[in-house]
mmCIF file of C-alpha atoms and ligand atoms in Angstrom:
data_model
loop_
_atom_site.group_PDB
_atom_site.id
_atom_site.type_symbol
_atom_site.label_atom_id
_atom_site.label_comp_id
_atom_site.label_asym_id
_atom_site.label_seq_id
_atom_site.Cartn_x
_atom_site.Cartn_y
_atom_site.Cartn_z
ATOM 1 C CA MET A 1 0.017 -0.285 0.014
ATOM 2 C CA PRO A 2 1.501 3.293 -0.893
ATOM 3 C CA LYS A 3 2.937 5.445 2.398
ATOM 4 C CA GLY A 4 0.660 8.022 3.442
ATOM 5 C CA VAL A 5 -2.621 6.541 2.424
ATOM 6 C CA VAL A 6 -4.112 4.464 5.010
ATOM 7 C CA ARG A 7 -5.465 6.492 7.975
ATOM 8 C CA LYS A 8 -2.433 7.529 10.447
ATOM 9 C CA ALA A 9 -3.559 4.794 13.222
ATOM 10 C CA LEU A 10 -2.780 2.045 11.051
ATOM 11 C CA GLU A 11 0.650 3.022 9.707
ATOM 12 C CA GLY A 12 3.001 -0.342 10.162
ATOM 13 C CA PHE A 13 -0.324 -2.185 10.888
ATOM 14 C CA ARG A 14 0.525 -6.136 10.539
ATOM 15 C CA PRO A 15 -3.245 -7.503 9.322
ATOM 16 C CA TYR A 16 -4.457 -10.530 10.674
ATOM 17 C CA VAL A 17 -3.185 -13.306 8.508
ATOM 18 C CA PRO A 18 -5.576 -16.289 7.955
ATOM 19 C CA GLY A 19 -4.275 -20.158 7.752
ATOM 20 C CA GLU A 20 -3.608 -20.737 4.116
ATOM 21 C CA GLN A 21 -6.732 -21.566 1.675
ATOM 22 C CA PRO A 22 -5.308 -23.560 -1.219
ATOM 23 C CA PRO A 23 -7.535 -24.060 -4.217
ATOM 24 C CA ASP A 24 -9.875 -26.721 -3.861
ATOM 25 C CA GLY A 25 -9.366 -30.069 -5.515
ATOM 26 C CA GLU A 26 -5.715 -29.973 -5.418
ATOM 27 C CA GLY A 27 -4.850 -33.042 -3.192
ATOM 28 C CA TRP A 28 -4.051 -30.660 -0.056
ATOM 29 C CA ILE A 29 -4.654 -32.433 3.229
ATOM 30 C CA LYS A 30 -5.827 -29.041 5.451
ATOM 31 C CA LEU A 31 -5.172 -29.440 8.844
ATOM 32 C CA ASN A 32 -4.564 -25.635 9.658
ATOM 33 C CA THR A 33 -7.840 -23.717 10.033
ATOM 34 C CA ASN A 34 -10.051 -26.146 12.428
ATOM 35 C CA GLU A 35 -12.773 -26.841 9.760
ATOM 36 C CA SER A 36 -14.629 -30.192 10.166
ATOM 37 C CA PRO A 37 -13.101 -32.989 8.291
ATOM 38 C CA LEU A 38 -16.816 -34.087 8.158
ATOM 39 C CA PRO A 39 -19.280 -32.920 5.459
ATOM 40 C CA PRO A 40 -22.324 -30.648 6.540
ATOM 41 C CA SER A 41 -25.513 -32.419 7.465
ATOM 42 C CA PRO A 42 -27.290 -33.805 4.330
ATOM 43 C CA LYS A 43 -30.124 -32.164 5.628
ATOM 44 C CA VAL A 44 -28.281 -28.971 5.437
ATOM 45 C CA LEU A 45 -26.756 -29.559 2.070
ATOM 46 C CA ALA A 46 -30.207 -29.847 0.663
ATOM 47 C CA ALA A 47 -31.968 -26.845 2.292
ATOM 48 C CA ILE A 48 -28.887 -24.830 0.694
ATOM 49 C CA LYS A 49 -30.042 -26.463 -2.925
ATOM 50 C CA ALA A 50 -33.941 -25.928 -2.330
ATOM 51 C CA ALA A 51 -33.137 -21.911 -1.161
ATOM 52 C CA ALA A 52 -31.009 -21.422 -4.058
ATOM 53 C CA ASP A 53 -33.927 -20.444 -6.237
ATOM 54 C CA GLU A 54 -35.307 -17.122 -7.774
ATOM 55 C CA SER A 55 -35.968 -15.364 -4.368
ATOM 56 C CA LEU A 56 -32.292 -14.743 -4.064
ATOM 57 C CA ARG A 57 -33.015 -11.486 -5.925
ATOM 58 C CA LEU A 58 -34.558 -10.306 -2.627
ATOM 59 C CA TYR A 59 -32.190 -9.279 0.227
ATOM 60 C CA PRO A 60 -31.990 -11.617 3.119
ATOM 61 C CA SER A 61 -34.063 -10.722 6.429
ATOM 62 C CA ALA A 62 -31.985 -7.469 8.224
ATOM 63 C CA THR A 63 -32.115 -9.806 11.428
ATOM 64 C CA ALA A 64 -31.657 -12.821 10.027
ATOM 65 C CA ARG A 65 -35.146 -13.513 11.663
ATOM 66 C CA PRO A 66 -35.614 -17.330 11.013
ATOM 67 C CA ALA A 67 -31.930 -18.229 12.353
ATOM 68 C CA ARG A 68 -32.199 -16.223 15.449
ATOM 69 C CA GLU A 69 -35.615 -18.287 16.018
ATOM 70 C CA ALA A 70 -34.157 -21.201 15.554
ATOM 71 C CA ILE A 71 -31.000 -20.489 17.894
ATOM 72 C CA ALA A 72 -33.321 -19.428 20.684
ATOM 73 C CA ARG A 73 -35.290 -22.646 20.675
ATOM 74 C CA HIS A 74 -32.489 -24.663 20.779
ATOM 75 C CA PHE A 75 -31.481 -22.642 23.660
ATOM 76 C CA GLY A 76 -34.504 -22.167 25.318
ATOM 77 C CA LEU A 77 -34.032 -18.294 25.155
ATOM 78 C CA ASP A 78 -36.010 -15.736 23.677
ATOM 79 C CA PRO A 79 -35.166 -14.384 20.192
ATOM 80 C CA SER A 80 -34.469 -10.818 21.655
ATOM 81 C CA ARG A 81 -31.170 -12.671 23.121
ATOM 82 C CA VAL A 82 -29.698 -14.123 20.314
ATOM 83 C CA ALA A 83 -27.518 -11.978 17.423
ATOM 84 C CA VAL A 84 -26.580 -13.313 14.253
ATOM 85 C CA GLY A 85 -23.412 -12.701 12.110
ATOM 86 C CA ASN A 86 -21.239 -13.232 9.258
ATOM 87 C CA GLY A 87 -19.433 -15.594 11.146
ATOM 88 C CA GLY A 88 -18.025 -15.320 14.856
ATOM 89 C CA ASP A 89 -15.163 -12.910 13.680
ATOM 90 C CA GLU A 90 -18.079 -10.608 12.456
ATOM 91 C CA LEU A 91 -19.625 -10.605 15.852
ATOM 92 C CA ILE A 92 -16.359 -10.071 17.486
ATOM 93 C CA ASP A 93 -15.870 -6.873 15.200
ATOM 94 C CA LEU A 94 -19.063 -5.728 16.155
ATOM 95 C CA CYS A 95 -18.388 -6.094 19.696
ATOM 96 C CA PHE A 96 -15.423 -3.609 18.973
ATOM 97 C CA THR A 97 -17.644 -1.105 17.239
ATOM 98 C CA ALA A 98 -20.407 -1.732 19.858
ATOM 99 C CA PHE A 99 -18.483 -1.520 23.367
ATOM 100 C CA ALA A 100 -14.971 -0.341 23.105
ATOM 101 C CA GLY A 101 -13.674 2.461 20.350
ATOM 102 C CA PRO A 102 -10.660 4.751 19.965
ATOM 103 C CA GLY A 103 -8.788 4.884 23.544
ATOM 104 C CA GLU A 104 -10.796 2.546 25.180
ATOM 105 C CA THR A 105 -9.292 -0.663 26.719
ATOM 106 C CA VAL A 106 -10.027 -4.168 25.474
ATOM 107 C CA ALA A 107 -8.575 -7.243 27.625
ATOM 108 C CA TYR A 108 -7.722 -10.659 27.188
ATOM 109 C CA PRO A 109 -5.261 -13.168 28.433
ATOM 110 C CA MET A 110 -2.613 -14.136 26.096
ATOM 111 C CA PRO A 111 -1.596 -16.635 24.107
ATOM 112 C CA THR A 112 -5.260 -16.390 22.405
ATOM 113 C CA TYR A 113 -6.851 -15.907 19.247
ATOM 114 C CA PRO A 114 -4.507 -13.436 17.096
ATOM 115 C CA LEU A 115 -7.770 -11.572 15.733
ATOM 116 C CA PHE A 116 -7.859 -9.346 19.162
ATOM 117 C CA ASP A 117 -4.816 -7.614 18.655
ATOM 118 C CA PRO A 118 -5.235 -6.358 14.822
ATOM 119 C CA LEU A 119 -8.837 -5.380 15.415
ATOM 120 C CA CYS A 120 -7.423 -2.890 18.698
ATOM 121 C CA ARG A 121 -5.359 -1.451 15.844
ATOM 122 C CA ILE A 122 -8.138 -0.986 13.368
ATOM 123 C CA HIS A 123 -10.629 0.359 15.995
ATOM 124 C CA GLU A 124 -7.989 2.454 17.569
ATOM 125 C CA ALA A 125 -8.732 1.028 21.174
ATOM 126 C CA ARG A 126 -5.844 -0.517 23.808
ATOM 127 C CA ALA A 127 -4.991 -3.718 23.905
ATOM 128 C CA SER A 128 -4.390 -4.917 27.819
ATOM 129 C CA THR A 129 -3.307 -8.141 27.510
ATOM 130 C CA HIS A 130 -2.885 -10.760 30.513
ATOM 131 C CA PRO A 131 -0.003 -13.709 30.041
ATOM 132 C CA THR A 132 -1.159 -17.168 31.139
ATOM 133 C CA GLU A 133 0.931 -18.765 33.686
ATOM 134 C CA THR A 134 -0.092 -22.124 32.218
ATOM 135 C CA PHE A 135 -2.352 -22.508 29.215
ATOM 136 C CA ASP A 136 -5.227 -24.062 31.497
ATOM 137 C CA GLU A 137 -5.304 -21.287 33.644
ATOM 138 C CA LEU A 138 -6.945 -17.594 33.126
ATOM 139 C CA PRO A 139 -4.426 -15.023 34.393
ATOM 140 C CA PRO A 140 -5.916 -13.718 37.726
ATOM 141 C CA SER A 141 -5.069 -10.200 36.742
ATOM 142 C CA LEU A 142 -8.013 -10.149 34.094
ATOM 143 C CA GLY A 143 -10.898 -9.790 36.355
ATOM 144 C CA ALA A 144 -9.595 -6.489 38.139
ATOM 145 C CA ASP A 145 -8.738 -5.241 34.795
ATOM 146 C CA PRO A 146 -10.934 -1.809 33.998
ATOM 147 C CA ALA A 147 -11.527 -2.466 30.741
ATOM 148 C CA ARG A 148 -14.461 -1.887 28.940
ATOM 149 C CA LEU A 149 -14.838 -5.158 26.915
ATOM 150 C CA LYS A 150 -12.870 -8.088 27.485
ATOM 151 C CA PHE A 151 -12.442 -11.558 25.492
ATOM 152 C CA ILE A 152 -12.087 -14.886 26.872
ATOM 153 C CA VAL A 153 -11.999 -17.760 24.216
ATOM 154 C CA ASN A 154 -12.949 -20.975 25.918
ATOM 155 C CA PRO A 155 -11.658 -23.687 25.316
ATOM 156 C CA ASN A 156 -8.519 -21.278 24.058
ATOM 157 C CA SER A 157 -7.172 -21.170 20.676
ATOM 158 C CA PRO A 158 -4.689 -21.921 19.644
ATOM 159 C CA THR A 159 -3.758 -23.733 22.702
ATOM 160 C CA GLY A 160 -6.702 -26.120 23.073
ATOM 161 C CA ALA A 161 -6.677 -25.936 26.964
ATOM 162 C CA LEU A 162 -10.340 -25.215 28.640
ATOM 163 C CA PHE A 163 -10.394 -22.690 31.519
ATOM 164 C CA ASP A 164 -12.135 -23.092 34.567
ATOM 165 C CA ALA A 165 -16.052 -22.456 34.953
ATOM 166 C CA GLN A 166 -15.642 -20.662 38.513
ATOM 167 C CA ASP A 167 -12.455 -18.484 36.995
ATOM 168 C CA VAL A 168 -14.350 -17.489 34.108
ATOM 169 C CA GLU A 169 -17.686 -16.552 36.312
ATOM 170 C CA ALA A 170 -15.205 -14.799 38.517
ATOM 171 C CA VAL A 171 -13.835 -12.666 35.664
ATOM 172 C CA VAL A 172 -17.681 -11.675 35.011
ATOM 173 C CA THR A 173 -18.385 -10.979 38.233
ATOM 174 C CA ALA A 174 -15.655 -9.080 38.977
ATOM 175 C CA SER A 175 -16.025 -6.789 35.406
ATOM 176 C CA SER A 176 -18.041 -3.615 34.880
ATOM 177 C CA GLY A 177 -18.043 -3.659 31.071
ATOM 178 C CA VAL A 178 -18.721 -6.467 28.893
ATOM 179 C CA VAL A 179 -17.274 -9.796 28.766
ATOM 180 C CA VAL A 180 -16.968 -12.044 25.741
ATOM 181 C CA VAL A 181 -17.031 -15.915 26.065
ATOM 182 C CA ASP A 182 -16.113 -16.890 22.713
ATOM 183 C CA GLU A 183 -17.228 -20.776 22.653
ATOM 184 C CA ALA A 184 -16.301 -21.063 18.870
ATOM 185 C CA TYR A 185 -14.912 -24.801 20.006
ATOM 186 C CA VAL A 186 -17.157 -25.574 23.030
ATOM 187 C CA ASP A 187 -19.116 -28.531 21.109
ATOM 188 C CA PHE A 188 -15.996 -30.221 21.204
ATOM 189 C CA ALA A 189 -15.438 -29.416 25.285
ATOM 190 C CA PRO A 190 -17.064 -30.940 28.242
ATOM 191 C CA ARG A 191 -19.105 -28.007 29.252
ATOM 192 C CA SER A 192 -19.753 -25.154 27.959
ATOM 193 C CA ALA A 193 -20.139 -21.055 29.648
ATOM 194 C CA VAL A 194 -24.030 -20.493 28.780
ATOM 195 C CA ASP A 195 -25.623 -20.825 32.086
ATOM 196 C CA LEU A 196 -23.795 -17.286 32.982
ATOM 197 C CA LEU A 197 -26.321 -15.992 30.833
ATOM 198 C CA GLU A 198 -29.166 -16.877 33.841
ATOM 199 C CA ARG A 199 -26.826 -14.653 36.394
ATOM 200 C CA HIS A 200 -24.945 -11.935 34.616
ATOM 201 C CA GLY A 201 -26.059 -9.169 32.093
ATOM 202 C CA ASN A 202 -22.691 -8.238 30.987
ATOM 203 C CA VAL A 203 -21.834 -11.178 29.360
ATOM 204 C CA LEU A 204 -21.975 -12.394 25.732
ATOM 205 C CA ILE A 205 -21.123 -16.040 24.633
ATOM 206 C CA LEU A 206 -20.219 -16.606 21.066
ATOM 207 C CA ARG A 207 -20.504 -19.140 19.022
ATOM 208 C CA THR A 208 -20.163 -20.393 15.103
ATOM 209 C CA PHE A 209 -20.877 -22.764 12.741
ATOM 210 C CA SER A 210 -17.578 -23.259 11.195
ATOM 211 C CA LYS A 211 -16.505 -26.123 12.976
ATOM 212 C CA SER A 212 -18.740 -28.463 14.651
ATOM 213 C CA TYR A 213 -21.559 -27.737 12.406
ATOM 214 C CA ALA A 214 -19.199 -28.317 9.319
ATOM 215 C CA LEU A 215 -20.299 -24.784 7.855
ATOM 216 C CA ALA A 216 -16.940 -22.762 7.765
ATOM 217 C CA GLY A 217 -18.116 -21.767 4.040
ATOM 218 C CA MET A 218 -21.125 -20.537 4.787
ATOM 219 C CA ARG A 219 -20.042 -17.991 7.125
ATOM 220 C CA VAL A 220 -22.370 -17.534 10.041
ATOM 221 C CA GLY A 221 -22.169 -17.726 14.050
ATOM 222 C CA PHE A 222 -24.319 -16.018 16.641
ATOM 223 C CA ALA A 223 -23.966 -14.303 20.006
ATOM 224 C CA LEU A 224 -26.076 -15.118 23.081
ATOM 225 C CA GLY A 225 -26.779 -12.576 25.544
ATOM 226 C CA ALA A 226 -29.073 -10.010 27.217
ATOM 227 C CA PRO A 227 -31.606 -8.133 24.891
ATOM 228 C CA GLU A 228 -29.509 -4.633 25.816
ATOM 229 C CA LEU A 229 -26.236 -5.849 24.403
ATOM 230 C CA ILE A 230 -27.828 -7.687 21.592
ATOM 231 C CA GLU A 231 -29.513 -4.501 20.539
ATOM 232 C CA ALA A 232 -26.169 -2.892 20.699
ATOM 233 C CA LEU A 233 -24.483 -5.249 18.230
ATOM 234 C CA ASP A 234 -27.699 -5.421 16.119
ATOM 235 C CA SER A 235 -27.450 -1.003 16.143
ATOM 236 C CA VAL A 236 -23.743 -1.249 14.473
ATOM 237 C CA LYS A 237 -23.905 -4.551 12.123
ATOM 238 C CA ASP A 238 -24.613 -3.839 8.153
ATOM 239 C CA SER A 239 -28.084 -3.904 7.257
ATOM 240 C CA TYR A 240 -28.195 -7.377 5.296
ATOM 241 C CA ASN A 241 -24.727 -9.049 7.392
ATOM 242 C CA VAL A 242 -26.101 -12.305 6.866
ATOM 243 C CA ASP A 243 -27.177 -13.903 3.621
ATOM 244 C CA ARG A 244 -30.013 -15.930 2.533
ATOM 245 C CA LEU A 245 -28.094 -19.299 2.172
ATOM 246 C CA ALA A 246 -26.311 -18.861 5.290
ATOM 247 C CA VAL A 247 -29.897 -18.348 7.199
ATOM 248 C CA VAL A 248 -31.174 -21.358 5.690
ATOM 249 C CA ALA A 249 -28.017 -23.422 6.375
ATOM 250 C CA ALA A 250 -28.226 -22.117 10.158
ATOM 251 C CA VAL A 251 -31.695 -23.029 10.636
ATOM 252 C CA ALA A 252 -31.160 -26.601 9.049
ATOM 253 C CA ALA A 253 -28.191 -27.300 11.059
ATOM 254 C CA ILE A 254 -29.115 -26.256 14.503
ATOM 255 C CA GLU A 255 -32.151 -28.275 13.903
ATOM 256 C CA ASP A 256 -30.190 -31.339 13.305
ATOM 257 C CA ASP A 257 -29.095 -32.544 16.619
ATOM 258 C CA SER A 258 -28.317 -36.111 15.897
ATOM 259 C CA TYR A 259 -26.158 -35.299 12.817
ATOM 260 C CA HIS A 260 -24.260 -32.706 15.164
ATOM 261 C CA GLN A 261 -23.398 -35.490 18.065
ATOM 262 C CA ALA A 262 -22.376 -37.825 15.499
ATOM 263 C CA LEU A 263 -20.018 -35.172 13.974
ATOM 264 C CA VAL A 264 -18.496 -34.232 17.291
ATOM 265 C CA ASP A 265 -18.294 -37.902 18.585
ATOM 266 C CA GLU A 266 -15.873 -38.756 15.359
ATOM 267 C CA VAL A 267 -13.955 -35.484 15.835
ATOM 268 C CA VAL A 268 -13.596 -35.853 19.580
ATOM 269 C CA ARG A 269 -12.554 -40.096 19.009
ATOM 270 C CA ASN A 270 -10.074 -39.107 16.289
ATOM 271 C CA ARG A 271 -8.855 -36.403 18.258
ATOM 272 C CA GLY A 272 -7.668 -38.796 21.245
ATOM 273 C CA GLU A 273 -6.042 -41.094 18.384
ATOM 274 C CA LEU A 274 -4.191 -38.012 17.238
ATOM 275 C CA ALA A 275 -2.893 -36.648 20.437
ATOM 276 C CA SER A 276 -1.622 -40.020 21.644
ATOM 277 C CA ALA A 277 0.124 -40.688 17.961
ATOM 278 C CA LEU A 278 1.980 -37.391 18.265
ATOM 279 C CA ALA A 279 3.013 -37.963 22.101
ATOM 280 C CA GLU A 280 4.495 -41.342 20.798
ATOM 281 C CA LEU A 281 6.496 -39.503 18.262
ATOM 282 C CA GLY A 282 7.809 -37.071 20.919
ATOM 283 C CA PHE A 283 5.864 -34.138 20.829
ATOM 284 C CA GLU A 284 4.801 -32.290 23.837
ATOM 285 C CA VAL A 285 0.551 -32.463 23.836
ATOM 286 C CA VAL A 286 -1.601 -30.057 25.208
ATOM 287 C CA PRO A 287 -4.732 -31.578 26.376
ATOM 288 C CA SER A 288 -7.252 -30.547 24.306
ATOM 289 C CA ALA A 289 -10.861 -29.552 24.479
ATOM 290 C CA THR A 290 -11.394 -28.603 20.746
ATOM 291 C CA ASN A 291 -11.068 -29.942 17.682
ATOM 292 C CA PHE A 292 -7.249 -29.375 17.494
ATOM 293 C CA VAL A 293 -4.437 -30.365 18.928
ATOM 294 C CA PHE A 294 -1.403 -27.800 20.108
ATOM 295 C CA ALA A 295 1.708 -29.413 19.898
ATOM 296 C CA ARG A 296 5.607 -28.750 20.615
ATOM 297 C CA PRO A 297 7.550 -31.340 18.207
ATOM 298 C CA PRO A 298 11.099 -32.578 18.915
ATOM 299 C CA LYS A 299 12.315 -30.347 15.976
ATOM 300 C CA PRO A 300 12.009 -26.596 15.310
ATOM 301 C CA ALA A 301 8.064 -25.930 14.451
ATOM 302 C CA PHE A 302 9.309 -24.278 11.558
ATOM 303 C CA GLU A 303 11.049 -26.848 9.828
ATOM 304 C CA VAL A 304 8.251 -29.561 10.666
ATOM 305 C CA ALA A 305 5.487 -27.389 9.053
ATOM 306 C CA THR A 306 7.569 -26.363 5.936
ATOM 307 C CA ALA A 307 8.404 -30.218 5.354
ATOM 308 C CA LEU A 308 4.639 -30.996 5.485
ATOM 309 C CA ARG A 309 3.798 -28.362 3.417
ATOM 310 C CA GLU A 310 6.369 -29.498 0.803
ATOM 311 C CA ARG A 311 3.960 -32.972 1.186
ATOM 312 C CA LYS A 312 1.003 -31.043 0.610
ATOM 313 C CA ILE A 313 -0.040 -31.315 4.075
ATOM 314 C CA LEU A 314 -1.147 -27.787 5.939
ATOM 315 C CA VAL A 315 -0.602 -26.953 9.708
ATOM 316 C CA ARG A 316 -0.282 -23.776 11.551
ATOM 317 C CA HIS A 317 2.788 -23.100 13.388
ATOM 318 C CA TYR A 318 4.026 -20.499 15.956
ATOM 319 C CA ASP A 319 7.227 -18.374 15.760
ATOM 320 C CA ARG A 320 6.152 -15.635 18.618
ATOM 321 C CA ASP A 321 6.465 -15.887 22.681
ATOM 322 C CA PRO A 322 5.256 -17.501 24.556
ATOM 323 C CA ILE A 323 4.076 -20.170 22.069
ATOM 324 C CA ALA A 324 7.070 -20.092 19.769
ATOM 325 C CA GLY A 325 8.097 -23.788 18.948
ATOM 326 C CA TRP A 326 4.457 -24.968 18.621
ATOM 327 C CA ILE A 327 2.228 -26.212 16.075
ATOM 328 C CA ARG A 328 -1.420 -26.468 15.933
ATOM 329 C CA VAL A 329 -2.951 -29.351 14.158
ATOM 330 C CA THR A 330 -6.782 -29.694 13.295
ATOM 331 C CA VAL A 331 -8.206 -33.000 13.556
ATOM 332 C CA GLY A 332 -9.035 -34.520 10.547
ATOM 333 C CA THR A 333 -9.911 -38.015 9.308
ATOM 334 C CA ARG A 334 -8.305 -41.192 10.519
ATOM 335 C CA GLU A 335 -7.177 -41.518 6.547
ATOM 336 C CA GLN A 336 -5.591 -37.868 7.040
ATOM 337 C CA HIS A 337 -4.312 -38.681 10.476
ATOM 338 C CA ASP A 338 -2.452 -41.718 8.705
ATOM 339 C CA LYS A 339 -0.689 -39.772 6.090
ATOM 340 C CA LEU A 340 0.321 -37.057 8.782
ATOM 341 C CA LEU A 341 2.133 -39.509 10.838
ATOM 342 C CA ALA A 342 3.891 -41.156 7.925
ATOM 343 C CA ALA A 343 5.111 -37.809 7.184
ATOM 344 C CA LEU A 344 6.195 -36.707 10.391
ATOM 345 C CA LYS A 345 7.793 -40.164 10.846
ATOM 346 C CA GLU A 346 10.000 -39.183 7.885
ATOM 347 C CA ILE A 347 10.805 -35.773 8.835
ATOM 348 C CA LEU A 348 11.458 -36.746 12.513
HETATM 349 C C1 LIG X 401 -11.540 -18.296 18.649
HETATM 350 C C2 LIG X 401 -11.959 -18.134 17.142
HETATM 351 N N1 LIG X 401 -13.370 -17.635 17.329
HETATM 352 C C3 LIG X 401 -14.142 -17.589 16.289
HETATM 353 C C4 LIG X 401 -13.653 -17.875 15.268
HETATM 354 C C5 LIG X 401 -14.378 -17.524 14.202
HETATM 355 O O1 LIG X 401 -15.012 -18.285 13.357
HETATM 356 P P1 LIG X 401 -16.140 -17.985 12.327
HETATM 357 O O2 LIG X 401 -15.810 -16.309 11.860
HETATM 358 O O3 LIG X 401 -15.698 -18.780 11.126
HETATM 359 O O4 LIG X 401 -17.389 -18.130 12.610
HETATM 360 C C6 LIG X 401 -12.690 -18.726 15.097
HETATM 361 C C7 LIG X 401 -12.121 -19.482 13.961
HETATM 362 O O5 LIG X 401 -11.342 -19.818 13.776
HETATM 363 C C8 LIG X 401 -11.657 -18.789 16.412
HETATM 364 O O6 LIG X 401 -10.625 -19.693 16.176
#
């Protein structure tokens, strides 16, 4: 970008870099962006196909109403407590727009989802980061931070670790601002923080259809919270932020409980196998409550990731402290794991 074109606050800005997305159909094994190794429910695919008709000339519902209502039914909540977004990422961005602007503080543990840092820059908010001592413990300083907005990714990414439920609630109780519990991966975990909604008006629970519903390509996520918080998110969103097909997909997905459960069960089973196999190869493995495994290889992470890429296998590696030397591997199918493990044996 030519110098002087971007606004002053963005000079030297380092954007969030999403995981590599190679062209479809070229034989890559994608274990780098935590997509589902299994396809979406056949009912979802049928609903999307049926909705691809002449009605696409019309805008979608501005509130994604059918999706809001289906999600509300699923959680036993009033639809006024549900916001729907163009992926969880849009909802995170809307939280900044609605709750923390220029000069205001946004707090989160470190390491965590690397989207928060660039969003702080974009929104000119001040990042207040709280280093974790161990991957599965929330930093005690987070609760006392007077930030207007806090994020707790639970289970966390990229570590896969699950923070204690009482510690999460303690942060919510101690905070006067909004606390977003990003539960993008919670369906693979033993518990959720959704019950916090009964006791706290300052908490938003964030979910996505990208992982456990196998719909990363549809871009749809949702937030649950007090009607005032949902109204605040809605008031700053684009008019038609969720398209017609995404709305239809979200409804069909959340209504197909049995398919969803079978997908989660298979991923959890494969996760156990992958974690054990990596440990046998000499990796240090963090117990995972997600659809990925965070592990430190016995060789430099960059070398391992590069050698895997040469074999058309993509994983994510990290080169910045405190997670320099670690890689994150999305749980795949057994067949994908066999290829990954065979490649790792060669590389190591
Ligand atoms: C921690 C976390 N939150 C939110 C998201 C958002 O996902 P999406 O925008 O696909 O719904 C992701 C995606 O990888 C994530 O890792």
